[in-house]
mmCIF file of C-alpha atoms and ligand atoms in Angstrom:
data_model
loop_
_atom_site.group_PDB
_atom_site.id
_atom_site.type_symbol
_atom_site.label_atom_id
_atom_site.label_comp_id
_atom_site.label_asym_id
_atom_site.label_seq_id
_atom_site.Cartn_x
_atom_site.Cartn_y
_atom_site.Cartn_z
ATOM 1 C CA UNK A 295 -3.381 -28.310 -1.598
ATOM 2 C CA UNK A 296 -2.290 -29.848 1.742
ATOM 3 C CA UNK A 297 0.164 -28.409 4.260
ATOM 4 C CA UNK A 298 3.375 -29.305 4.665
ATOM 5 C CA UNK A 299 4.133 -29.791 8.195
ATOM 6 C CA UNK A 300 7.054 -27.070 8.082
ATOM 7 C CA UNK A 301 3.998 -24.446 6.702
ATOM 8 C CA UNK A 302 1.370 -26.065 9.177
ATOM 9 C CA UNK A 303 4.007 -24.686 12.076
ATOM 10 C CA UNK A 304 4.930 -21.630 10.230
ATOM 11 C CA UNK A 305 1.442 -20.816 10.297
ATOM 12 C CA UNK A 306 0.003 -22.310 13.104
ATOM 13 C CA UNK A 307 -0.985 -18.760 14.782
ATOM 14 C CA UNK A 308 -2.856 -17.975 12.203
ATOM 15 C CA UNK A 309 -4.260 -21.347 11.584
ATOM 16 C CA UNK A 310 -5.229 -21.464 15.270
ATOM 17 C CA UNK A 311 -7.459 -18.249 14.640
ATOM 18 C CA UNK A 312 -11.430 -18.964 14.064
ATOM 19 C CA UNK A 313 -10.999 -16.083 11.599
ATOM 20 C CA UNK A 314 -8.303 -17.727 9.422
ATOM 21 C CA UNK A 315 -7.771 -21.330 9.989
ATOM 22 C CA UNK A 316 -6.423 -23.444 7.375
ATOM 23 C CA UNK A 317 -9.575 -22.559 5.087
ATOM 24 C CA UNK A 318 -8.313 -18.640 5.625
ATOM 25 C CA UNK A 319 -4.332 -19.667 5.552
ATOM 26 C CA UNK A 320 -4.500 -21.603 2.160
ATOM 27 C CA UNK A 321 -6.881 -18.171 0.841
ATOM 28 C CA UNK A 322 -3.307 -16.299 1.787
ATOM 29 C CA UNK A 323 -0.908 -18.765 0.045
ATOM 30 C CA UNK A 324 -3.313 -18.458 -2.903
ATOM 31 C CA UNK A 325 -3.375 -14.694 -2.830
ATOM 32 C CA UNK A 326 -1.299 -11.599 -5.054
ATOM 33 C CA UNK A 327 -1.126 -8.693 -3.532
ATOM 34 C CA UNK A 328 1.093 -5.703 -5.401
ATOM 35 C CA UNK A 329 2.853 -2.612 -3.059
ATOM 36 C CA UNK A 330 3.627 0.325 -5.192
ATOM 37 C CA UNK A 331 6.703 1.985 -3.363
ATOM 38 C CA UNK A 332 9.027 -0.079 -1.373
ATOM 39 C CA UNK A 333 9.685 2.951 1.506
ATOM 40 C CA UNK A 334 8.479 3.405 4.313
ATOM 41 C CA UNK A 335 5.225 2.256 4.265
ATOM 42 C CA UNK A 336 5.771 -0.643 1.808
ATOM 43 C CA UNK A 337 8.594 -1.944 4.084
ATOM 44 C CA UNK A 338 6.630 -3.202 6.944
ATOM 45 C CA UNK A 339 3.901 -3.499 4.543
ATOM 46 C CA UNK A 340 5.790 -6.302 2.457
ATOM 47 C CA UNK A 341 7.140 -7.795 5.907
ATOM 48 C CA UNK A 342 4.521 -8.306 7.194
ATOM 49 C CA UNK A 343 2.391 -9.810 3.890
ATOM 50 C CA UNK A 344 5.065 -11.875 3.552
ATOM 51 C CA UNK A 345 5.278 -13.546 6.596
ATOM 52 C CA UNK A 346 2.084 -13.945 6.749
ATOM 53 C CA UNK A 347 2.556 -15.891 3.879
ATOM 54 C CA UNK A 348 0.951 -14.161 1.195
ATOM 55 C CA UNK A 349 1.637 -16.572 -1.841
ATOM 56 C CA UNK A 350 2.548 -13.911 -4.694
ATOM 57 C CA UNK A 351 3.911 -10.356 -3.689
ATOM 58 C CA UNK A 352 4.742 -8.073 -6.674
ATOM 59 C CA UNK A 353 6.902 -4.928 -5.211
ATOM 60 C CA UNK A 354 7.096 -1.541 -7.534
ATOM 61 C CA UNK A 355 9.826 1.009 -7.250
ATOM 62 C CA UNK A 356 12.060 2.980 -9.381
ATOM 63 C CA UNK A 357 14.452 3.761 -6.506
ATOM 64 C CA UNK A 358 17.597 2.799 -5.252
ATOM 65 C CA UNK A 359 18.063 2.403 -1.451
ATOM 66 C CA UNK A 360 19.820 5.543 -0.213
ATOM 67 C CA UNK A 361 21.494 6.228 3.309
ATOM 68 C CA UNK A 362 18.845 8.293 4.523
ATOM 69 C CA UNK A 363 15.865 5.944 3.732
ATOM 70 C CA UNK A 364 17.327 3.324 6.487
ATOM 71 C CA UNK A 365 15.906 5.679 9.359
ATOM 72 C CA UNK A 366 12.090 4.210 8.175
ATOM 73 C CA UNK A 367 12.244 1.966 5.618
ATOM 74 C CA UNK A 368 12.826 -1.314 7.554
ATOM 75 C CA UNK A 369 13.056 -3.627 4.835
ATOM 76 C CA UNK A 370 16.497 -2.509 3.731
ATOM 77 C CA UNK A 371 19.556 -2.634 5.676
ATOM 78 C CA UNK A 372 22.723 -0.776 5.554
ATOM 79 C CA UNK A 373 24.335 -3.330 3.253
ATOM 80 C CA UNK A 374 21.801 -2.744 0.368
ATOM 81 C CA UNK A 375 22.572 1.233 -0.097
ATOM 82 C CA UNK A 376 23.159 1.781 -3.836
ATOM 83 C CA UNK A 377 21.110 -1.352 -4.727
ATOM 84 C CA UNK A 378 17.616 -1.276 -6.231
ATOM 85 C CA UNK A 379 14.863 -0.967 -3.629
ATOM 86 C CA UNK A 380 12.841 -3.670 -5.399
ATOM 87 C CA UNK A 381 15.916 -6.482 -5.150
ATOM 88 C CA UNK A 382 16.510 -5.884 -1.608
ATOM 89 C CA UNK A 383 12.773 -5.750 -0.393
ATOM 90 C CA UNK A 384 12.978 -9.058 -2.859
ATOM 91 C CA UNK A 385 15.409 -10.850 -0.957
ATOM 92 C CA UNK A 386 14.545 -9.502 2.498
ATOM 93 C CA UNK A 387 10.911 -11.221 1.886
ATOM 94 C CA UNK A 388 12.286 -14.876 0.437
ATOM 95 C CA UNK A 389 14.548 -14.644 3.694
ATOM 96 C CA UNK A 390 11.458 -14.548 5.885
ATOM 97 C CA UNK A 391 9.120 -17.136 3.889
ATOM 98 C CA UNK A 392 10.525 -19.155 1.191
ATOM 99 C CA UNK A 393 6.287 -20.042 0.116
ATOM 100 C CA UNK A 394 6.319 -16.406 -0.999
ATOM 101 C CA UNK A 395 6.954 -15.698 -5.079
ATOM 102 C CA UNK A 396 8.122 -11.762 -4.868
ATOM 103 C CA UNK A 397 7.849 -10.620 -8.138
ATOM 104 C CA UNK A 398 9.988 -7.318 -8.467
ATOM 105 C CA UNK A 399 9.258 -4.025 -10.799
ATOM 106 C CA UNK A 400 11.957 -1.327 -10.997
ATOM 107 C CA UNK A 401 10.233 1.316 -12.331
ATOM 108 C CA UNK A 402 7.673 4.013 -11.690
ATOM 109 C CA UNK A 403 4.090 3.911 -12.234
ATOM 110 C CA UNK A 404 2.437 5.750 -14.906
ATOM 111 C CA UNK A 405 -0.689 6.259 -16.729
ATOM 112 C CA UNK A 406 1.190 3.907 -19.453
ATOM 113 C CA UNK A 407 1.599 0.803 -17.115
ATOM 114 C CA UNK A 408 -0.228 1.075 -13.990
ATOM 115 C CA UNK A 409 -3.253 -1.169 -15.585
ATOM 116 C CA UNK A 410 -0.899 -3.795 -16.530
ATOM 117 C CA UNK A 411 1.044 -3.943 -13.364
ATOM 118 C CA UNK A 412 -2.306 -4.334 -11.055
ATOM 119 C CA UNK A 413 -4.472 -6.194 -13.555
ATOM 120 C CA UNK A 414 -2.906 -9.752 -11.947
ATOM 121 C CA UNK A 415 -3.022 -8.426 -8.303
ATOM 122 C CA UNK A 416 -6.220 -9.372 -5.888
ATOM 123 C CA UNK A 417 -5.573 -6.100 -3.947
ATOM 124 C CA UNK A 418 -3.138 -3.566 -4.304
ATOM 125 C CA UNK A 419 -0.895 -1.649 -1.679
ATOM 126 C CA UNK A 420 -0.551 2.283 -2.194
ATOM 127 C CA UNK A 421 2.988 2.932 -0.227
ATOM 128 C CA UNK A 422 3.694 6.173 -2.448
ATOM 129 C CA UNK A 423 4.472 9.693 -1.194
ATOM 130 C CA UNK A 424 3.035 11.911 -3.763
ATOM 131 C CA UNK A 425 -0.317 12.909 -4.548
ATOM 132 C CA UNK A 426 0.190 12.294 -8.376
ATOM 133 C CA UNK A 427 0.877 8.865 -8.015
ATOM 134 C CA UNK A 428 -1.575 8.446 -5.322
ATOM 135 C CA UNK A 429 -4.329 9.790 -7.763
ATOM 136 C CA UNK A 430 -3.115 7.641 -10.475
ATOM 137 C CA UNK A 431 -3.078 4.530 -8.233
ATOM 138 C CA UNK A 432 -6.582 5.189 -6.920
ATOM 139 C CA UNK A 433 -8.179 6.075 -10.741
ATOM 140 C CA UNK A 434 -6.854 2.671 -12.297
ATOM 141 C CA UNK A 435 -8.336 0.918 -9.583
ATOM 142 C CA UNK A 436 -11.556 2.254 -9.177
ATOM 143 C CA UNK A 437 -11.067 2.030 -13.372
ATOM 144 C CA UNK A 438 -10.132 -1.985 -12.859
ATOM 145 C CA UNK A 439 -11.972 -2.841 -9.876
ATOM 146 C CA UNK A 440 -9.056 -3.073 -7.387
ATOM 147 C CA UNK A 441 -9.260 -2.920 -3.467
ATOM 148 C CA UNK A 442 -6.815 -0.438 -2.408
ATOM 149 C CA UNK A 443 -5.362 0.487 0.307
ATOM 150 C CA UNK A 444 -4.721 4.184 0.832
ATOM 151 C CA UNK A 445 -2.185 5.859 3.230
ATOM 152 C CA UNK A 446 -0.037 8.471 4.136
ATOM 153 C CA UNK A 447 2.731 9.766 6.512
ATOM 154 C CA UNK A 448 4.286 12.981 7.451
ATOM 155 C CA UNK A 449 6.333 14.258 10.667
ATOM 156 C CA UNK A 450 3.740 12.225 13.466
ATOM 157 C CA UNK A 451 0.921 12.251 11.858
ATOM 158 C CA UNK A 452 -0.490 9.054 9.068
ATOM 159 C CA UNK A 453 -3.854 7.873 7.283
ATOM 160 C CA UNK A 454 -5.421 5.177 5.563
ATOM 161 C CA UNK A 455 -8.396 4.160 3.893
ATOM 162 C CA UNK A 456 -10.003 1.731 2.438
ATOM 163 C CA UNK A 457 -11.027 1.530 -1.621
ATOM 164 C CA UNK A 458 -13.109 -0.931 -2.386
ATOM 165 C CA UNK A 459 -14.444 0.276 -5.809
ATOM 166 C CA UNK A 460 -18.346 -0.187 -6.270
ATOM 167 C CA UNK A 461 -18.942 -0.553 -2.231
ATOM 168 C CA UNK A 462 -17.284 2.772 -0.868
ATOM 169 C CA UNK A 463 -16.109 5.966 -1.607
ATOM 170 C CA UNK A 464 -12.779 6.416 -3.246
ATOM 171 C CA UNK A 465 -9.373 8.762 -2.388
ATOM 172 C CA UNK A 466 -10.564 10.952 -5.317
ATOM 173 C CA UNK A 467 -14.545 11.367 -3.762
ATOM 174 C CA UNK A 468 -12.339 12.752 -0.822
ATOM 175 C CA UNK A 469 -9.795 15.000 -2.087
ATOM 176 C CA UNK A 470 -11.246 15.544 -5.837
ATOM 177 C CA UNK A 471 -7.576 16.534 -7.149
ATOM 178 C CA UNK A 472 -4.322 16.722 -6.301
ATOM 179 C CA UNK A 473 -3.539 19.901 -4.063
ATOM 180 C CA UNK A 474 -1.624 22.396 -5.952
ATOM 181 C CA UNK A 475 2.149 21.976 -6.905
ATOM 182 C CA UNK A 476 4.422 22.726 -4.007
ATOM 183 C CA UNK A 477 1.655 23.550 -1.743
ATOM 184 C CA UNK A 478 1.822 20.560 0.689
ATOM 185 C CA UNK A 479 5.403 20.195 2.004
ATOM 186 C CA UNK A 480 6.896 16.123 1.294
ATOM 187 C CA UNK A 481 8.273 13.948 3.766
ATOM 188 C CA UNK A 482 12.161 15.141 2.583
ATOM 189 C CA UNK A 483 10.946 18.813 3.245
ATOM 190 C CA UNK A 484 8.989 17.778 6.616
ATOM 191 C CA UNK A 485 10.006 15.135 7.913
ATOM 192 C CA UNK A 486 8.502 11.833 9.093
ATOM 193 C CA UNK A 487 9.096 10.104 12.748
ATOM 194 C CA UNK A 488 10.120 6.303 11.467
ATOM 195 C CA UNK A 489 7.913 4.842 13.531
ATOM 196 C CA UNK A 490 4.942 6.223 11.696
ATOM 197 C CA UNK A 491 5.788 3.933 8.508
ATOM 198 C CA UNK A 492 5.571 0.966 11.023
ATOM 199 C CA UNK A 493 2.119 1.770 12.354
ATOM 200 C CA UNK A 494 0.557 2.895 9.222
ATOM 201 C CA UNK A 495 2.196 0.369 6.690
ATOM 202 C CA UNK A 496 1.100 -2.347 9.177
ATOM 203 C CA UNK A 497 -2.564 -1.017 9.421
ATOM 204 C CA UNK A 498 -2.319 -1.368 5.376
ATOM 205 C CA UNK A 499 -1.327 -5.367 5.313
ATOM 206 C CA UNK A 500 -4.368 -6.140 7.834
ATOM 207 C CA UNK A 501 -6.663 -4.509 5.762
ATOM 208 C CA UNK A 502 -5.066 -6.834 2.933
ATOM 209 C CA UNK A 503 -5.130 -9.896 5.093
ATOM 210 C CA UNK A 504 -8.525 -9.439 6.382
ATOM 211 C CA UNK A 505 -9.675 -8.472 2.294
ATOM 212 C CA UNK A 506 -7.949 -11.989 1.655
ATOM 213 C CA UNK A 507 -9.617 -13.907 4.275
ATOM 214 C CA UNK A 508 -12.805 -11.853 4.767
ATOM 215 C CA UNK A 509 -12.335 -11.976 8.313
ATOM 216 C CA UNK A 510 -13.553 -8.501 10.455
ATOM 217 C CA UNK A 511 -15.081 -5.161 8.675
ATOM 218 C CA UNK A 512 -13.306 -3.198 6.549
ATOM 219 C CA UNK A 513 -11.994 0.294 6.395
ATOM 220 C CA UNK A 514 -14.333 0.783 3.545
ATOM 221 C CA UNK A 515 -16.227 4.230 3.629
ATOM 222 C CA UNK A 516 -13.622 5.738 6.523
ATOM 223 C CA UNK A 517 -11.061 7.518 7.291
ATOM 224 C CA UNK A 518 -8.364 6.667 9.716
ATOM 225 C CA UNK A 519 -6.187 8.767 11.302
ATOM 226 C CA UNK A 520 -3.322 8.577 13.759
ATOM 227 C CA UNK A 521 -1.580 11.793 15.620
ATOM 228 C CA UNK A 522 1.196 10.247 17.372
ATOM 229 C CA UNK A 523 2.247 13.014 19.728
ATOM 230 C CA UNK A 524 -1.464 13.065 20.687
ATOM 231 C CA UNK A 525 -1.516 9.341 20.726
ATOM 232 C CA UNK A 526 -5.171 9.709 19.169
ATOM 233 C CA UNK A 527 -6.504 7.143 16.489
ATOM 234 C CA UNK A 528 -9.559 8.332 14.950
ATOM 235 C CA UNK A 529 -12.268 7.076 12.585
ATOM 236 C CA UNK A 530 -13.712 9.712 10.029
ATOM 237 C CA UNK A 531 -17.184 8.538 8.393
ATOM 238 C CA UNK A 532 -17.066 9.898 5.157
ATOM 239 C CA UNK A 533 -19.855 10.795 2.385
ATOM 240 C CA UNK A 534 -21.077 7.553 0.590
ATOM 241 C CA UNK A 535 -19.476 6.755 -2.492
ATOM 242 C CA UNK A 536 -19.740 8.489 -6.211
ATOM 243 C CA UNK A 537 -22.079 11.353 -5.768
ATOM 244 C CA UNK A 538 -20.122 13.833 -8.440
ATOM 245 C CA UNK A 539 -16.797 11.940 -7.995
ATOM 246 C CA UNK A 540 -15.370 12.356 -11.068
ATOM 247 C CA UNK A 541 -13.880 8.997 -11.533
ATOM 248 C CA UNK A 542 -16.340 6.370 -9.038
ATOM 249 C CA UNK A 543 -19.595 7.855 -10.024
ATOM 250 C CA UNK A 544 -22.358 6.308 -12.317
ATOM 251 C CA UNK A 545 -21.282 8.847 -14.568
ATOM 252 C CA UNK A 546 -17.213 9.207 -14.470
ATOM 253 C CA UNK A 547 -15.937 12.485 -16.340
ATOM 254 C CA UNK A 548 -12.545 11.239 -16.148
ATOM 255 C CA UNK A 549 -12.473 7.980 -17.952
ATOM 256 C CA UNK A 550 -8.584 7.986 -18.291
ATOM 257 C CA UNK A 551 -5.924 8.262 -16.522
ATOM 258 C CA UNK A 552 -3.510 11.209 -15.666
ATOM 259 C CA UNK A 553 0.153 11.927 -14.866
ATOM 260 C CA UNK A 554 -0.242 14.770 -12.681
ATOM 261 C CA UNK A 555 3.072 16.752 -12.623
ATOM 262 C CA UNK A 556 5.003 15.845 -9.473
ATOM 263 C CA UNK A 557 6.634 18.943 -7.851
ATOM 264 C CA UNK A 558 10.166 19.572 -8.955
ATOM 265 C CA UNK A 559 11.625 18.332 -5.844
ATOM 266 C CA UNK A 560 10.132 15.488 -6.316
ATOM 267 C CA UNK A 561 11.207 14.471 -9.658
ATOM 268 C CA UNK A 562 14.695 12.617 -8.705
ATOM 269 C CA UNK A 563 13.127 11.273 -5.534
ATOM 270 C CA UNK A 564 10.514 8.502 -7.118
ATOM 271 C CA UNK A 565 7.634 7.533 -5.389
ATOM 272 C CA UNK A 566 7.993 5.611 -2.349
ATOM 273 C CA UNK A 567 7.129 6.545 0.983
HETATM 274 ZN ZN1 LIG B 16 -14.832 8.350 -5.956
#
């Protein structure tokens, strides 16, 4: 595949870059990278991946865009409350780089399709704001072999990680289960500073880029986190992978996968963050 001169100056910071060059670009335009929740941290998220030209970009959400999302997630603009969150991410990304196929599914993930949604996908993109779909997200992949990217937001304060199943430890080797029901207040009951999305859901397309092109390390085996009114980024070291993780060890005890209940405040807001 040659460039076309309109891509070779669309990408020519990139393709300028030791680390990516047109070996590195043409690994992008050949890539598929899927973002579960199209909120706030799959807005910049998708931006970014697609501008970066990211050849196929599949976008999951059951939501529609509603007034108060437009505060964080950046990808949707005034005109598109009321319409699916999946359409307008859609169009927002084919906009910015007409290379990129967008393929678009409105609904939420669960044990039923989560397999069949990622099993096309090179790396997959957790933007979700509930610890039941984050568990589910990170058990198929480990279960399929996905990279993942883990993260999450709430008032000024965000994470990530990186999943790379069979060379790190997974989000269920940290946190075994999902804390109790109602026990950890949500972004509608705390609050989240917009910005945060921004930082975070940018942090999670590097790691996608860089797991594309193989350029830098990883945020396999750590986690990252970011206090904003401190203004302090730090880097946790955690426990090698497996050892009694019930889903990434030699010897998984769970070996399918499980809708957690969401809490009930939860239930009509879907799963974006
Ligand atoms: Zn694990």
């Amino acid at each position: 595949m040659a460039f076309t001169n309109e891509q070779l100056e669309r990408y020519s910071r990139h393709i300028i870059l030791k680390e990516v060059g047109v070996k590195g670009q043409k690994k992008l335009l050949n890539a598929k990278v899927l973002i579960i929740g199209a909120g706030g941290l799959g807005s910049p998220a998708a931006l970014y991946l697609a501008a970066a030209g990211v050849g196929t970009i599949g976008i999951a959400d059951a939501d529609a865009v509603d007034l108060s999302n437009l505060q964080r997630q950046v990808i949707h603009t005034t005109n598109d409350v009321g319409r699916k969150k999946v359409d307008s991410a859609a169009e927002t990304m084919r906009a910015i780089n007409p290379d990129v196929t967008v393929n678009t599914y409105h609904e939420y993930v669960t044990s039923a399709n989560i397999l069949d949604l990622i099993k096309d996908y090179d790396f997959v993109i957790d933007g979700t704001d509930n610890f039941p779909a984050k568990f589910l997200i990170n058990d198929a992949c480990v279960m399929a072999k996905k990279p993942l990217s883990h993260a999450g937001i709430i008032r000024f304060k965000g994470q990530l990680t990186t999943i790379v199943p069979g060379e790190g430890p997974c989000y269920r080797c940290i946190f075994e289960t999902p804390p109790p029901k109602d026990a950890v207040p949500t972004c509608k009951e705390a609050g989240v500073i917009g910005a945060m999305g921004g930082v975070i859901g940018s942090l999670q397309a590097m790691e996608a880029i860089k797991y594309i092109t193989g350029a830098g390390d990883l945020l396999v085996g750590y986690l990252l986190t970011y206090d904003a009114l401190k203004m302090e980024f730090r880097k946790i070291k955690l426990p090698p992978r497996g050892k009694g993780c019930a889903v990434c060890s030699d010897e998984p005890t769970i070996t399918e996968l499980i809708d957690y209940e969401l809490p009930a405040c939860e239930l009509k807001q879907g799963n974006e963050e």
